mmCIF file of C-alpha atoms and ligand atoms in Angstrom:
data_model
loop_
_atom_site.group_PDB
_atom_site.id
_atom_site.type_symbol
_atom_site.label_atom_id
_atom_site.label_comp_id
_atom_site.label_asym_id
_atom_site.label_seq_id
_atom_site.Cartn_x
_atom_site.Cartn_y
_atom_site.Cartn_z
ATOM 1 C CA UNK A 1 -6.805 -9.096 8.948
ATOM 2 C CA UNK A 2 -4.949 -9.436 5.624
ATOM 3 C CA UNK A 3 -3.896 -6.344 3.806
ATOM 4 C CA UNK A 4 -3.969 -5.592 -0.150
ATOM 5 C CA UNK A 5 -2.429 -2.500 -1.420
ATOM 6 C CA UNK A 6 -2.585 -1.307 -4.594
ATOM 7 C CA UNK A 7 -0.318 1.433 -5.724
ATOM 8 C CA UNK A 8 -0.930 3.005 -8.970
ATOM 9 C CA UNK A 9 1.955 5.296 -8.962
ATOM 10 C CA UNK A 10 2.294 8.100 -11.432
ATOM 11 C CA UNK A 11 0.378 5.532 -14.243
ATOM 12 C CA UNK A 12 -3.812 6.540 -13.802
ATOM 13 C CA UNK A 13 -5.518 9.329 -15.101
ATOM 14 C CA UNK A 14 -9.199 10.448 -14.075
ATOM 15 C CA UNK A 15 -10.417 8.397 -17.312
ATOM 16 C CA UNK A 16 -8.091 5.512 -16.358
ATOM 17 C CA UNK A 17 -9.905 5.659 -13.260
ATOM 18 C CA UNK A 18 -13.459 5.533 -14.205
ATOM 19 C CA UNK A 19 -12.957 2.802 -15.773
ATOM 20 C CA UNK A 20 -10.971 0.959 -13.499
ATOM 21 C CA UNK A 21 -13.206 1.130 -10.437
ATOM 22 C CA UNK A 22 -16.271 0.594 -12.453
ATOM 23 C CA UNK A 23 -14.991 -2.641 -13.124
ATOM 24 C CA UNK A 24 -13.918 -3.810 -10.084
ATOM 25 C CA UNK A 25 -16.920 -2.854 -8.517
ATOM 26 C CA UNK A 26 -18.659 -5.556 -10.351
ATOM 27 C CA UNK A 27 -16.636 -7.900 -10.287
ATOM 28 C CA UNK A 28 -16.165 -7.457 -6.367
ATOM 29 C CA UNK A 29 -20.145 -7.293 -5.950
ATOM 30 C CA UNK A 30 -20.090 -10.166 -8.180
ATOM 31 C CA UNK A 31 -18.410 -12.402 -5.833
ATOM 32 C CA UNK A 32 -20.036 -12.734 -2.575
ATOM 33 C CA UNK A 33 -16.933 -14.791 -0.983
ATOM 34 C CA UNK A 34 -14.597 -12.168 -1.245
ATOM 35 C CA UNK A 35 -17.720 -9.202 -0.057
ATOM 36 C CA UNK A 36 -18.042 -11.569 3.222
ATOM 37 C CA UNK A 37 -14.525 -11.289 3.743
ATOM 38 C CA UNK A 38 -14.232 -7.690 3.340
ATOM 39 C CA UNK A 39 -17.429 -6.895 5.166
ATOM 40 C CA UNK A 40 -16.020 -9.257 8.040
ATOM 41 C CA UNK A 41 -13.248 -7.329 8.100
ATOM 42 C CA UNK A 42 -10.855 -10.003 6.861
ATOM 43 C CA UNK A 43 -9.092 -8.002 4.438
ATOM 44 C CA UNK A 44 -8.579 -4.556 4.230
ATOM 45 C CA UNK A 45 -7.746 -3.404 0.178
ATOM 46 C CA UNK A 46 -6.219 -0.128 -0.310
ATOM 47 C CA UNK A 47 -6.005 1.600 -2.988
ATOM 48 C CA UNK A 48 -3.326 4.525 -3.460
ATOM 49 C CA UNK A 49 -4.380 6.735 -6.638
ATOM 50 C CA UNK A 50 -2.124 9.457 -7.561
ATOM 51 C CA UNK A 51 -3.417 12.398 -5.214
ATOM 52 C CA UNK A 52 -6.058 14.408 -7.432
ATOM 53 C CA UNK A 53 -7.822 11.265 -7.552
ATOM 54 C CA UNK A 54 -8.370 10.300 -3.280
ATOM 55 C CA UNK A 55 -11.572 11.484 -3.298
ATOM 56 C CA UNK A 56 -12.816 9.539 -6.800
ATOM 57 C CA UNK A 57 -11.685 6.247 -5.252
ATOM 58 C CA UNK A 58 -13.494 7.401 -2.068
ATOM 59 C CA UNK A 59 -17.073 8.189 -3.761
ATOM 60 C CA UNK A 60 -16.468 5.411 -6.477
ATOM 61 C CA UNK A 61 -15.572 2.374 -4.196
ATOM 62 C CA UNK A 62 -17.789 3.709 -1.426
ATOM 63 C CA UNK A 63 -20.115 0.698 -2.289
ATOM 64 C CA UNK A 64 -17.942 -1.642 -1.002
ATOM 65 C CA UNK A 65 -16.730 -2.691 2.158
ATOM 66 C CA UNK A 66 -13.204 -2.181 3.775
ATOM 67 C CA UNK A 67 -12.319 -0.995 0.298
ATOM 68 C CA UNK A 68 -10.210 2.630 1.465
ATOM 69 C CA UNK A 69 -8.005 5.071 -0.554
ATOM 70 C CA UNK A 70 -5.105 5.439 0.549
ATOM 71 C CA UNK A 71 -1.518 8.082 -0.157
ATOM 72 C CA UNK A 72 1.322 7.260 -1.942
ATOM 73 C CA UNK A 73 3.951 9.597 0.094
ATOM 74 C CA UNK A 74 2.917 12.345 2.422
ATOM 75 C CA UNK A 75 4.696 15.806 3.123
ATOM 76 C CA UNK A 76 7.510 15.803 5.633
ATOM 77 C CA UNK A 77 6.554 19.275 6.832
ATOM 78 C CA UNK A 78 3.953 20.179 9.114
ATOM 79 C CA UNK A 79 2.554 23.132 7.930
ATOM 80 C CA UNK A 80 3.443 26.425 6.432
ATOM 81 C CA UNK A 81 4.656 27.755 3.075
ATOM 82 C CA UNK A 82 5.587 24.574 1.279
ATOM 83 C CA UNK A 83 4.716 25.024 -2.417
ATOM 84 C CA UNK A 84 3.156 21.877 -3.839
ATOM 85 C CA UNK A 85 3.233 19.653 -0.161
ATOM 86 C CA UNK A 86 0.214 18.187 1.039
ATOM 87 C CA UNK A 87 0.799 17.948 4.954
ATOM 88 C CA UNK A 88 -0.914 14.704 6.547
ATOM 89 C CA UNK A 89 -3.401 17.171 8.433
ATOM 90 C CA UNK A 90 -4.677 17.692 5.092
ATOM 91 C CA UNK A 91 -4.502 14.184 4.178
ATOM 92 C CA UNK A 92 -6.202 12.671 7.195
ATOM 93 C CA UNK A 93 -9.739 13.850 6.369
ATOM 94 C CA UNK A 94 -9.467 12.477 2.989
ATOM 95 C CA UNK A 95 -7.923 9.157 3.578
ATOM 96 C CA UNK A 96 -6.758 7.028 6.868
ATOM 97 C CA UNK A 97 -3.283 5.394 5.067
ATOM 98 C CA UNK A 98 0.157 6.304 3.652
ATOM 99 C CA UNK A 99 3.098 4.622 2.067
ATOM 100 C CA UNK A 100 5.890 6.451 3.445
ATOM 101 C CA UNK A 101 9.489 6.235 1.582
ATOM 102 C CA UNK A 102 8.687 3.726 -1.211
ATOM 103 C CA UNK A 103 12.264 3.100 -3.097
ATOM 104 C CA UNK A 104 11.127 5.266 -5.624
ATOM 105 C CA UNK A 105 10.753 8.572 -3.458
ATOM 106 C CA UNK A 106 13.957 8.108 -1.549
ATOM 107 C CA UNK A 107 15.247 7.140 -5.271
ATOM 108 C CA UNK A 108 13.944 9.550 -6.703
ATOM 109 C CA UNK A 109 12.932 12.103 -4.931
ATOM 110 C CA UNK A 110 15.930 11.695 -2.579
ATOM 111 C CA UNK A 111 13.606 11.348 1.046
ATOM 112 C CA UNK A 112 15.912 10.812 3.213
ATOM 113 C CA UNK A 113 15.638 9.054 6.810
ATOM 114 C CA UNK A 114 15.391 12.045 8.816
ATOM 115 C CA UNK A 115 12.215 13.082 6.142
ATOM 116 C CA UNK A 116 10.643 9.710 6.234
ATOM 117 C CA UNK A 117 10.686 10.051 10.397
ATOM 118 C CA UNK A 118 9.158 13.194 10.061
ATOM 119 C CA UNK A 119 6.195 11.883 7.726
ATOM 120 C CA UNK A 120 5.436 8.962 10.022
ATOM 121 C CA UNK A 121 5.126 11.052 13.221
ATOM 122 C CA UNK A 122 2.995 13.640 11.536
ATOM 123 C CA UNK A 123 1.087 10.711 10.159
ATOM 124 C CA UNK A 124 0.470 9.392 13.236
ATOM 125 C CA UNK A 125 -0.581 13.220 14.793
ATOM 126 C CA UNK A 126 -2.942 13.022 11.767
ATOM 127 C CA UNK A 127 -4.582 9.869 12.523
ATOM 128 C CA UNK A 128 -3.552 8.132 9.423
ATOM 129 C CA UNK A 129 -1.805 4.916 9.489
ATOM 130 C CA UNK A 130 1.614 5.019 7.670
ATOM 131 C CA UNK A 131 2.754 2.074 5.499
ATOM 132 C CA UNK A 132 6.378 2.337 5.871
ATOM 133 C CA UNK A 133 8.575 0.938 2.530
ATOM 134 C CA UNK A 134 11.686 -0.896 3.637
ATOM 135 C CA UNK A 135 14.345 -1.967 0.839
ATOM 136 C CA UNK A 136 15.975 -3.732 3.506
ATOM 137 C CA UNK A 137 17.885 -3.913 6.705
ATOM 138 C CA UNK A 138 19.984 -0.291 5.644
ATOM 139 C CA UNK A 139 16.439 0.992 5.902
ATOM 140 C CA UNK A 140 15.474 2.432 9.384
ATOM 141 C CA UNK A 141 12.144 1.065 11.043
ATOM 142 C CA UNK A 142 10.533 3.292 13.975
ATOM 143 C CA UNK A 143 8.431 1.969 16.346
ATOM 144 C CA UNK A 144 5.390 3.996 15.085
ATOM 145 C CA UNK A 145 4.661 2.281 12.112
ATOM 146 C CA UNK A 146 2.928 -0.853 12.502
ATOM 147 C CA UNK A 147 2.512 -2.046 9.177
ATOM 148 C CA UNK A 148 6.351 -2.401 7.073
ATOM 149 C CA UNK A 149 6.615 -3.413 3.217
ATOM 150 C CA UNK A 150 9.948 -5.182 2.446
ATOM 151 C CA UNK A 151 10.206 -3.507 -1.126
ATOM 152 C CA UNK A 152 13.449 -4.975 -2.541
ATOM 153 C CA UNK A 153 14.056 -2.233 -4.972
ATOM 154 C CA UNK A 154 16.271 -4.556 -7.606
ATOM 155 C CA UNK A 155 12.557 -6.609 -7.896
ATOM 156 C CA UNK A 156 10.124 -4.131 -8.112
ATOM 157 C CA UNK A 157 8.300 -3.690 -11.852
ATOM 158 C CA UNK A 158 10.428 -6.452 -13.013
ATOM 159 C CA UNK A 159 8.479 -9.468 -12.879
ATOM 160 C CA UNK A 160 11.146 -11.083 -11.016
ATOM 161 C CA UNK A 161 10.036 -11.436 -7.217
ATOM 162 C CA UNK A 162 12.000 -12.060 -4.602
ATOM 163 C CA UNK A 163 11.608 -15.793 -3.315
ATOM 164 C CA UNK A 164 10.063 -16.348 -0.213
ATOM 165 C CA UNK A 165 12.842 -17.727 0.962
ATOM 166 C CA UNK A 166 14.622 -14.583 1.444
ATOM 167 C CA UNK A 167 11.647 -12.135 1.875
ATOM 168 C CA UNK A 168 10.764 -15.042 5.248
ATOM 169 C CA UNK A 169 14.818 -14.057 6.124
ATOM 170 C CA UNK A 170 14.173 -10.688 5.413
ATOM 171 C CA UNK A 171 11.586 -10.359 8.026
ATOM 172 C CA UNK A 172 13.484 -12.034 10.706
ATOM 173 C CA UNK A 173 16.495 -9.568 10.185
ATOM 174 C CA UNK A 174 14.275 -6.755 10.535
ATOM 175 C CA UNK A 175 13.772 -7.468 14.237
ATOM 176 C CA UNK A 176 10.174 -6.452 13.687
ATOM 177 C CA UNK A 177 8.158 -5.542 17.267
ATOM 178 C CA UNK A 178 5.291 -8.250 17.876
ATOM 179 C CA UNK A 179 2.525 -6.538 16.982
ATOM 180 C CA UNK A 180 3.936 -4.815 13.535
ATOM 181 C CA UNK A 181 2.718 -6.392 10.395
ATOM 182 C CA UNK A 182 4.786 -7.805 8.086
ATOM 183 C CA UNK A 183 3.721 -7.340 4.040
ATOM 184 C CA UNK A 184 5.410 -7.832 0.650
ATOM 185 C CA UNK A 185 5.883 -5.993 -2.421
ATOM 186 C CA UNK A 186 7.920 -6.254 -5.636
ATOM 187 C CA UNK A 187 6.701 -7.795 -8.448
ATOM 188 C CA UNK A 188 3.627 -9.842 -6.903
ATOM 189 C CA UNK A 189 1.788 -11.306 -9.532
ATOM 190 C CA UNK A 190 -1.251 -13.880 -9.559
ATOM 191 C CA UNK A 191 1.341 -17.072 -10.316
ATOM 192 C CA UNK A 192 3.731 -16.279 -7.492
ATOM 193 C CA UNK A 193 1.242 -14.602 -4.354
ATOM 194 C CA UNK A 194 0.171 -17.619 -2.783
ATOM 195 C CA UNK A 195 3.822 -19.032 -2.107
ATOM 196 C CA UNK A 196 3.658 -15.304 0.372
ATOM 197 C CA UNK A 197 0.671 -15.857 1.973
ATOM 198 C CA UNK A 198 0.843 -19.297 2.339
ATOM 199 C CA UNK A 199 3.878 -19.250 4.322
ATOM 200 C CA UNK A 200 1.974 -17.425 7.257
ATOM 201 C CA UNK A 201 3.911 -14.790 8.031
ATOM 202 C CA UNK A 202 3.476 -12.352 5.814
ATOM 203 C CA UNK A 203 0.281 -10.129 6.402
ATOM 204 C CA UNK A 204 -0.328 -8.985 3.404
ATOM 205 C CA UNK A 205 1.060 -7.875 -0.298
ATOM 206 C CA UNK A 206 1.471 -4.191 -2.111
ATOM 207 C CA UNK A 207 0.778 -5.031 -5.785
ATOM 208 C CA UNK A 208 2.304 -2.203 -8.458
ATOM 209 C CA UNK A 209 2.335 -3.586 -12.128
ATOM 210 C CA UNK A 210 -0.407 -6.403 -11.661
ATOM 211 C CA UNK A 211 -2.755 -3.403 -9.517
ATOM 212 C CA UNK A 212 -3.514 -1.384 -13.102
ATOM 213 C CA UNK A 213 -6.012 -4.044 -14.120
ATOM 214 C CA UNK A 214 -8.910 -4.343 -12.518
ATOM 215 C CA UNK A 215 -9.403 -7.646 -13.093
ATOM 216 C CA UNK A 216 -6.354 -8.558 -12.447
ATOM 217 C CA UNK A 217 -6.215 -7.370 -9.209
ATOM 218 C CA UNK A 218 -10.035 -8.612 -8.357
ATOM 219 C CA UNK A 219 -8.492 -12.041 -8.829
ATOM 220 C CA UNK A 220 -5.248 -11.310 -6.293
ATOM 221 C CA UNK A 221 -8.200 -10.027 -3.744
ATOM 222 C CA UNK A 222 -10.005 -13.496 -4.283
ATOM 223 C CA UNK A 223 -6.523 -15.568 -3.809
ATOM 224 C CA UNK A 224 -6.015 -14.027 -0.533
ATOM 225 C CA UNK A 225 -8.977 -15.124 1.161
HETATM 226 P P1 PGA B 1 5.480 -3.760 -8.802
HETATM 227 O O1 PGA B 1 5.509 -2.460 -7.862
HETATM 228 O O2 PGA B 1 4.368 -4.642 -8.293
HETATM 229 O O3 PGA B 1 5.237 -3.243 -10.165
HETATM 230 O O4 PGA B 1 6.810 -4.422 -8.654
HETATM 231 C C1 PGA B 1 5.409 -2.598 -6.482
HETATM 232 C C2 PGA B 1 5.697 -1.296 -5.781
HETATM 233 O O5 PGA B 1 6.570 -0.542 -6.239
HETATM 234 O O6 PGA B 1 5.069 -0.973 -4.768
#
């Protein structure tokens, strides 16, 4: 299975929304290649709203198949009084995926590794599946999260992605387990996808910039099958 993620960041409002998934609904139910592929389970798209806005991609993209919401950062803490935190307990019954420390939060938001440990093991406990965000090799991986983005942070919302080249070195520095998926994300645009996917190793891409039209990124769902 192939993996599309979509992360919206802080760029969607409810409107924005609306819109958006209204439109990719029809074009996805307009293309019966790409609804075989995601009924077959061939690709699994994910899209990560900013939080408010979970449940409207759940009830608006309910239609279509393997189509799931998923978080763009989950709290570090477990439970308790934490002001503002949503803990991955709370998460889990909403949606079944994470990114956990994108550039931008440990940027940011200064998550640190200790944090980013912390929301992948209560991710786990919650039964979500944790999309971990690598910048590179100073980034720690833990054996818990299967699926790792290499997220070179000097590429992302630029337009200039990394060659494949270096994102094919990339993965073999990373020492990655067997069975952990390998994806891509920085920049990924309809010209430059297929040199990723065509090089077989790379299990799937995390699409920023190019994710905010929903044509756009009907047409990076149809170039991956
Ligand atoms: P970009 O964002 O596609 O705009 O580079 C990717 C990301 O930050 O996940």
């Amino acid at each position: 299975m192939k993996y599309l993620i979509a992360n919206w960041k802080a760029q969607m409002t409810l409107m924005d929304i609306m819109n958006w998934t209204s439109a990719f609904t029809k074009d996805v139910k307009g293309n019966n290649q790409l609804l075989q592929h995601l009924q077959d389970k061939k690709l699994q798209i994910i899209i990560c709203p900013p939080y408010p806005f979970l449940m409207t991609i759940n009830e608006e993209l309910n239609d279509l198949p393997n189509v799931l919401s998923g978080a763009q950062t989950v709290s570090s803490k477990e439970e308790g009084k934490y002001t503002g935190e949503v803990t991955a307990r709370a998460l889990s019954s909403i949606s079944k995926y994470a990114l956990i420390g994108h550039s931008e939060r440990r940027q940011h938001f200064h998550e640190t590794d200790i944090d980013i440990k912390e929301q992948i093991l209560l991710s786990k406990k919650a039964l979500i599946e944790p999309i971990l965000c690598v910048r590179g090799t100073h980034d720690n991986v833990y054996p818990e999260a299967t699926l790792i983005a290499y997220e070179p942070s000097d590429a992302i919302g630029t337009g200039n992605n990394a060659e494949v080249a270096d994102v094919l070195k990339m993965k073999a520095d990373l020492k990655l387990q067997s069975h952990v998926q390998f994806l891509y994300g920085a920049s990924v645009d309809l010209p430059n996808m297929k040199g990723y996917l065509e090089t077989g190793e790379i299990a799937g891409l995390l699409v920023g910039t190019a994710s905010l039209d929903p044509s756009r990124f009907h047409q990076i769902a149809t170039h991956m099958i």
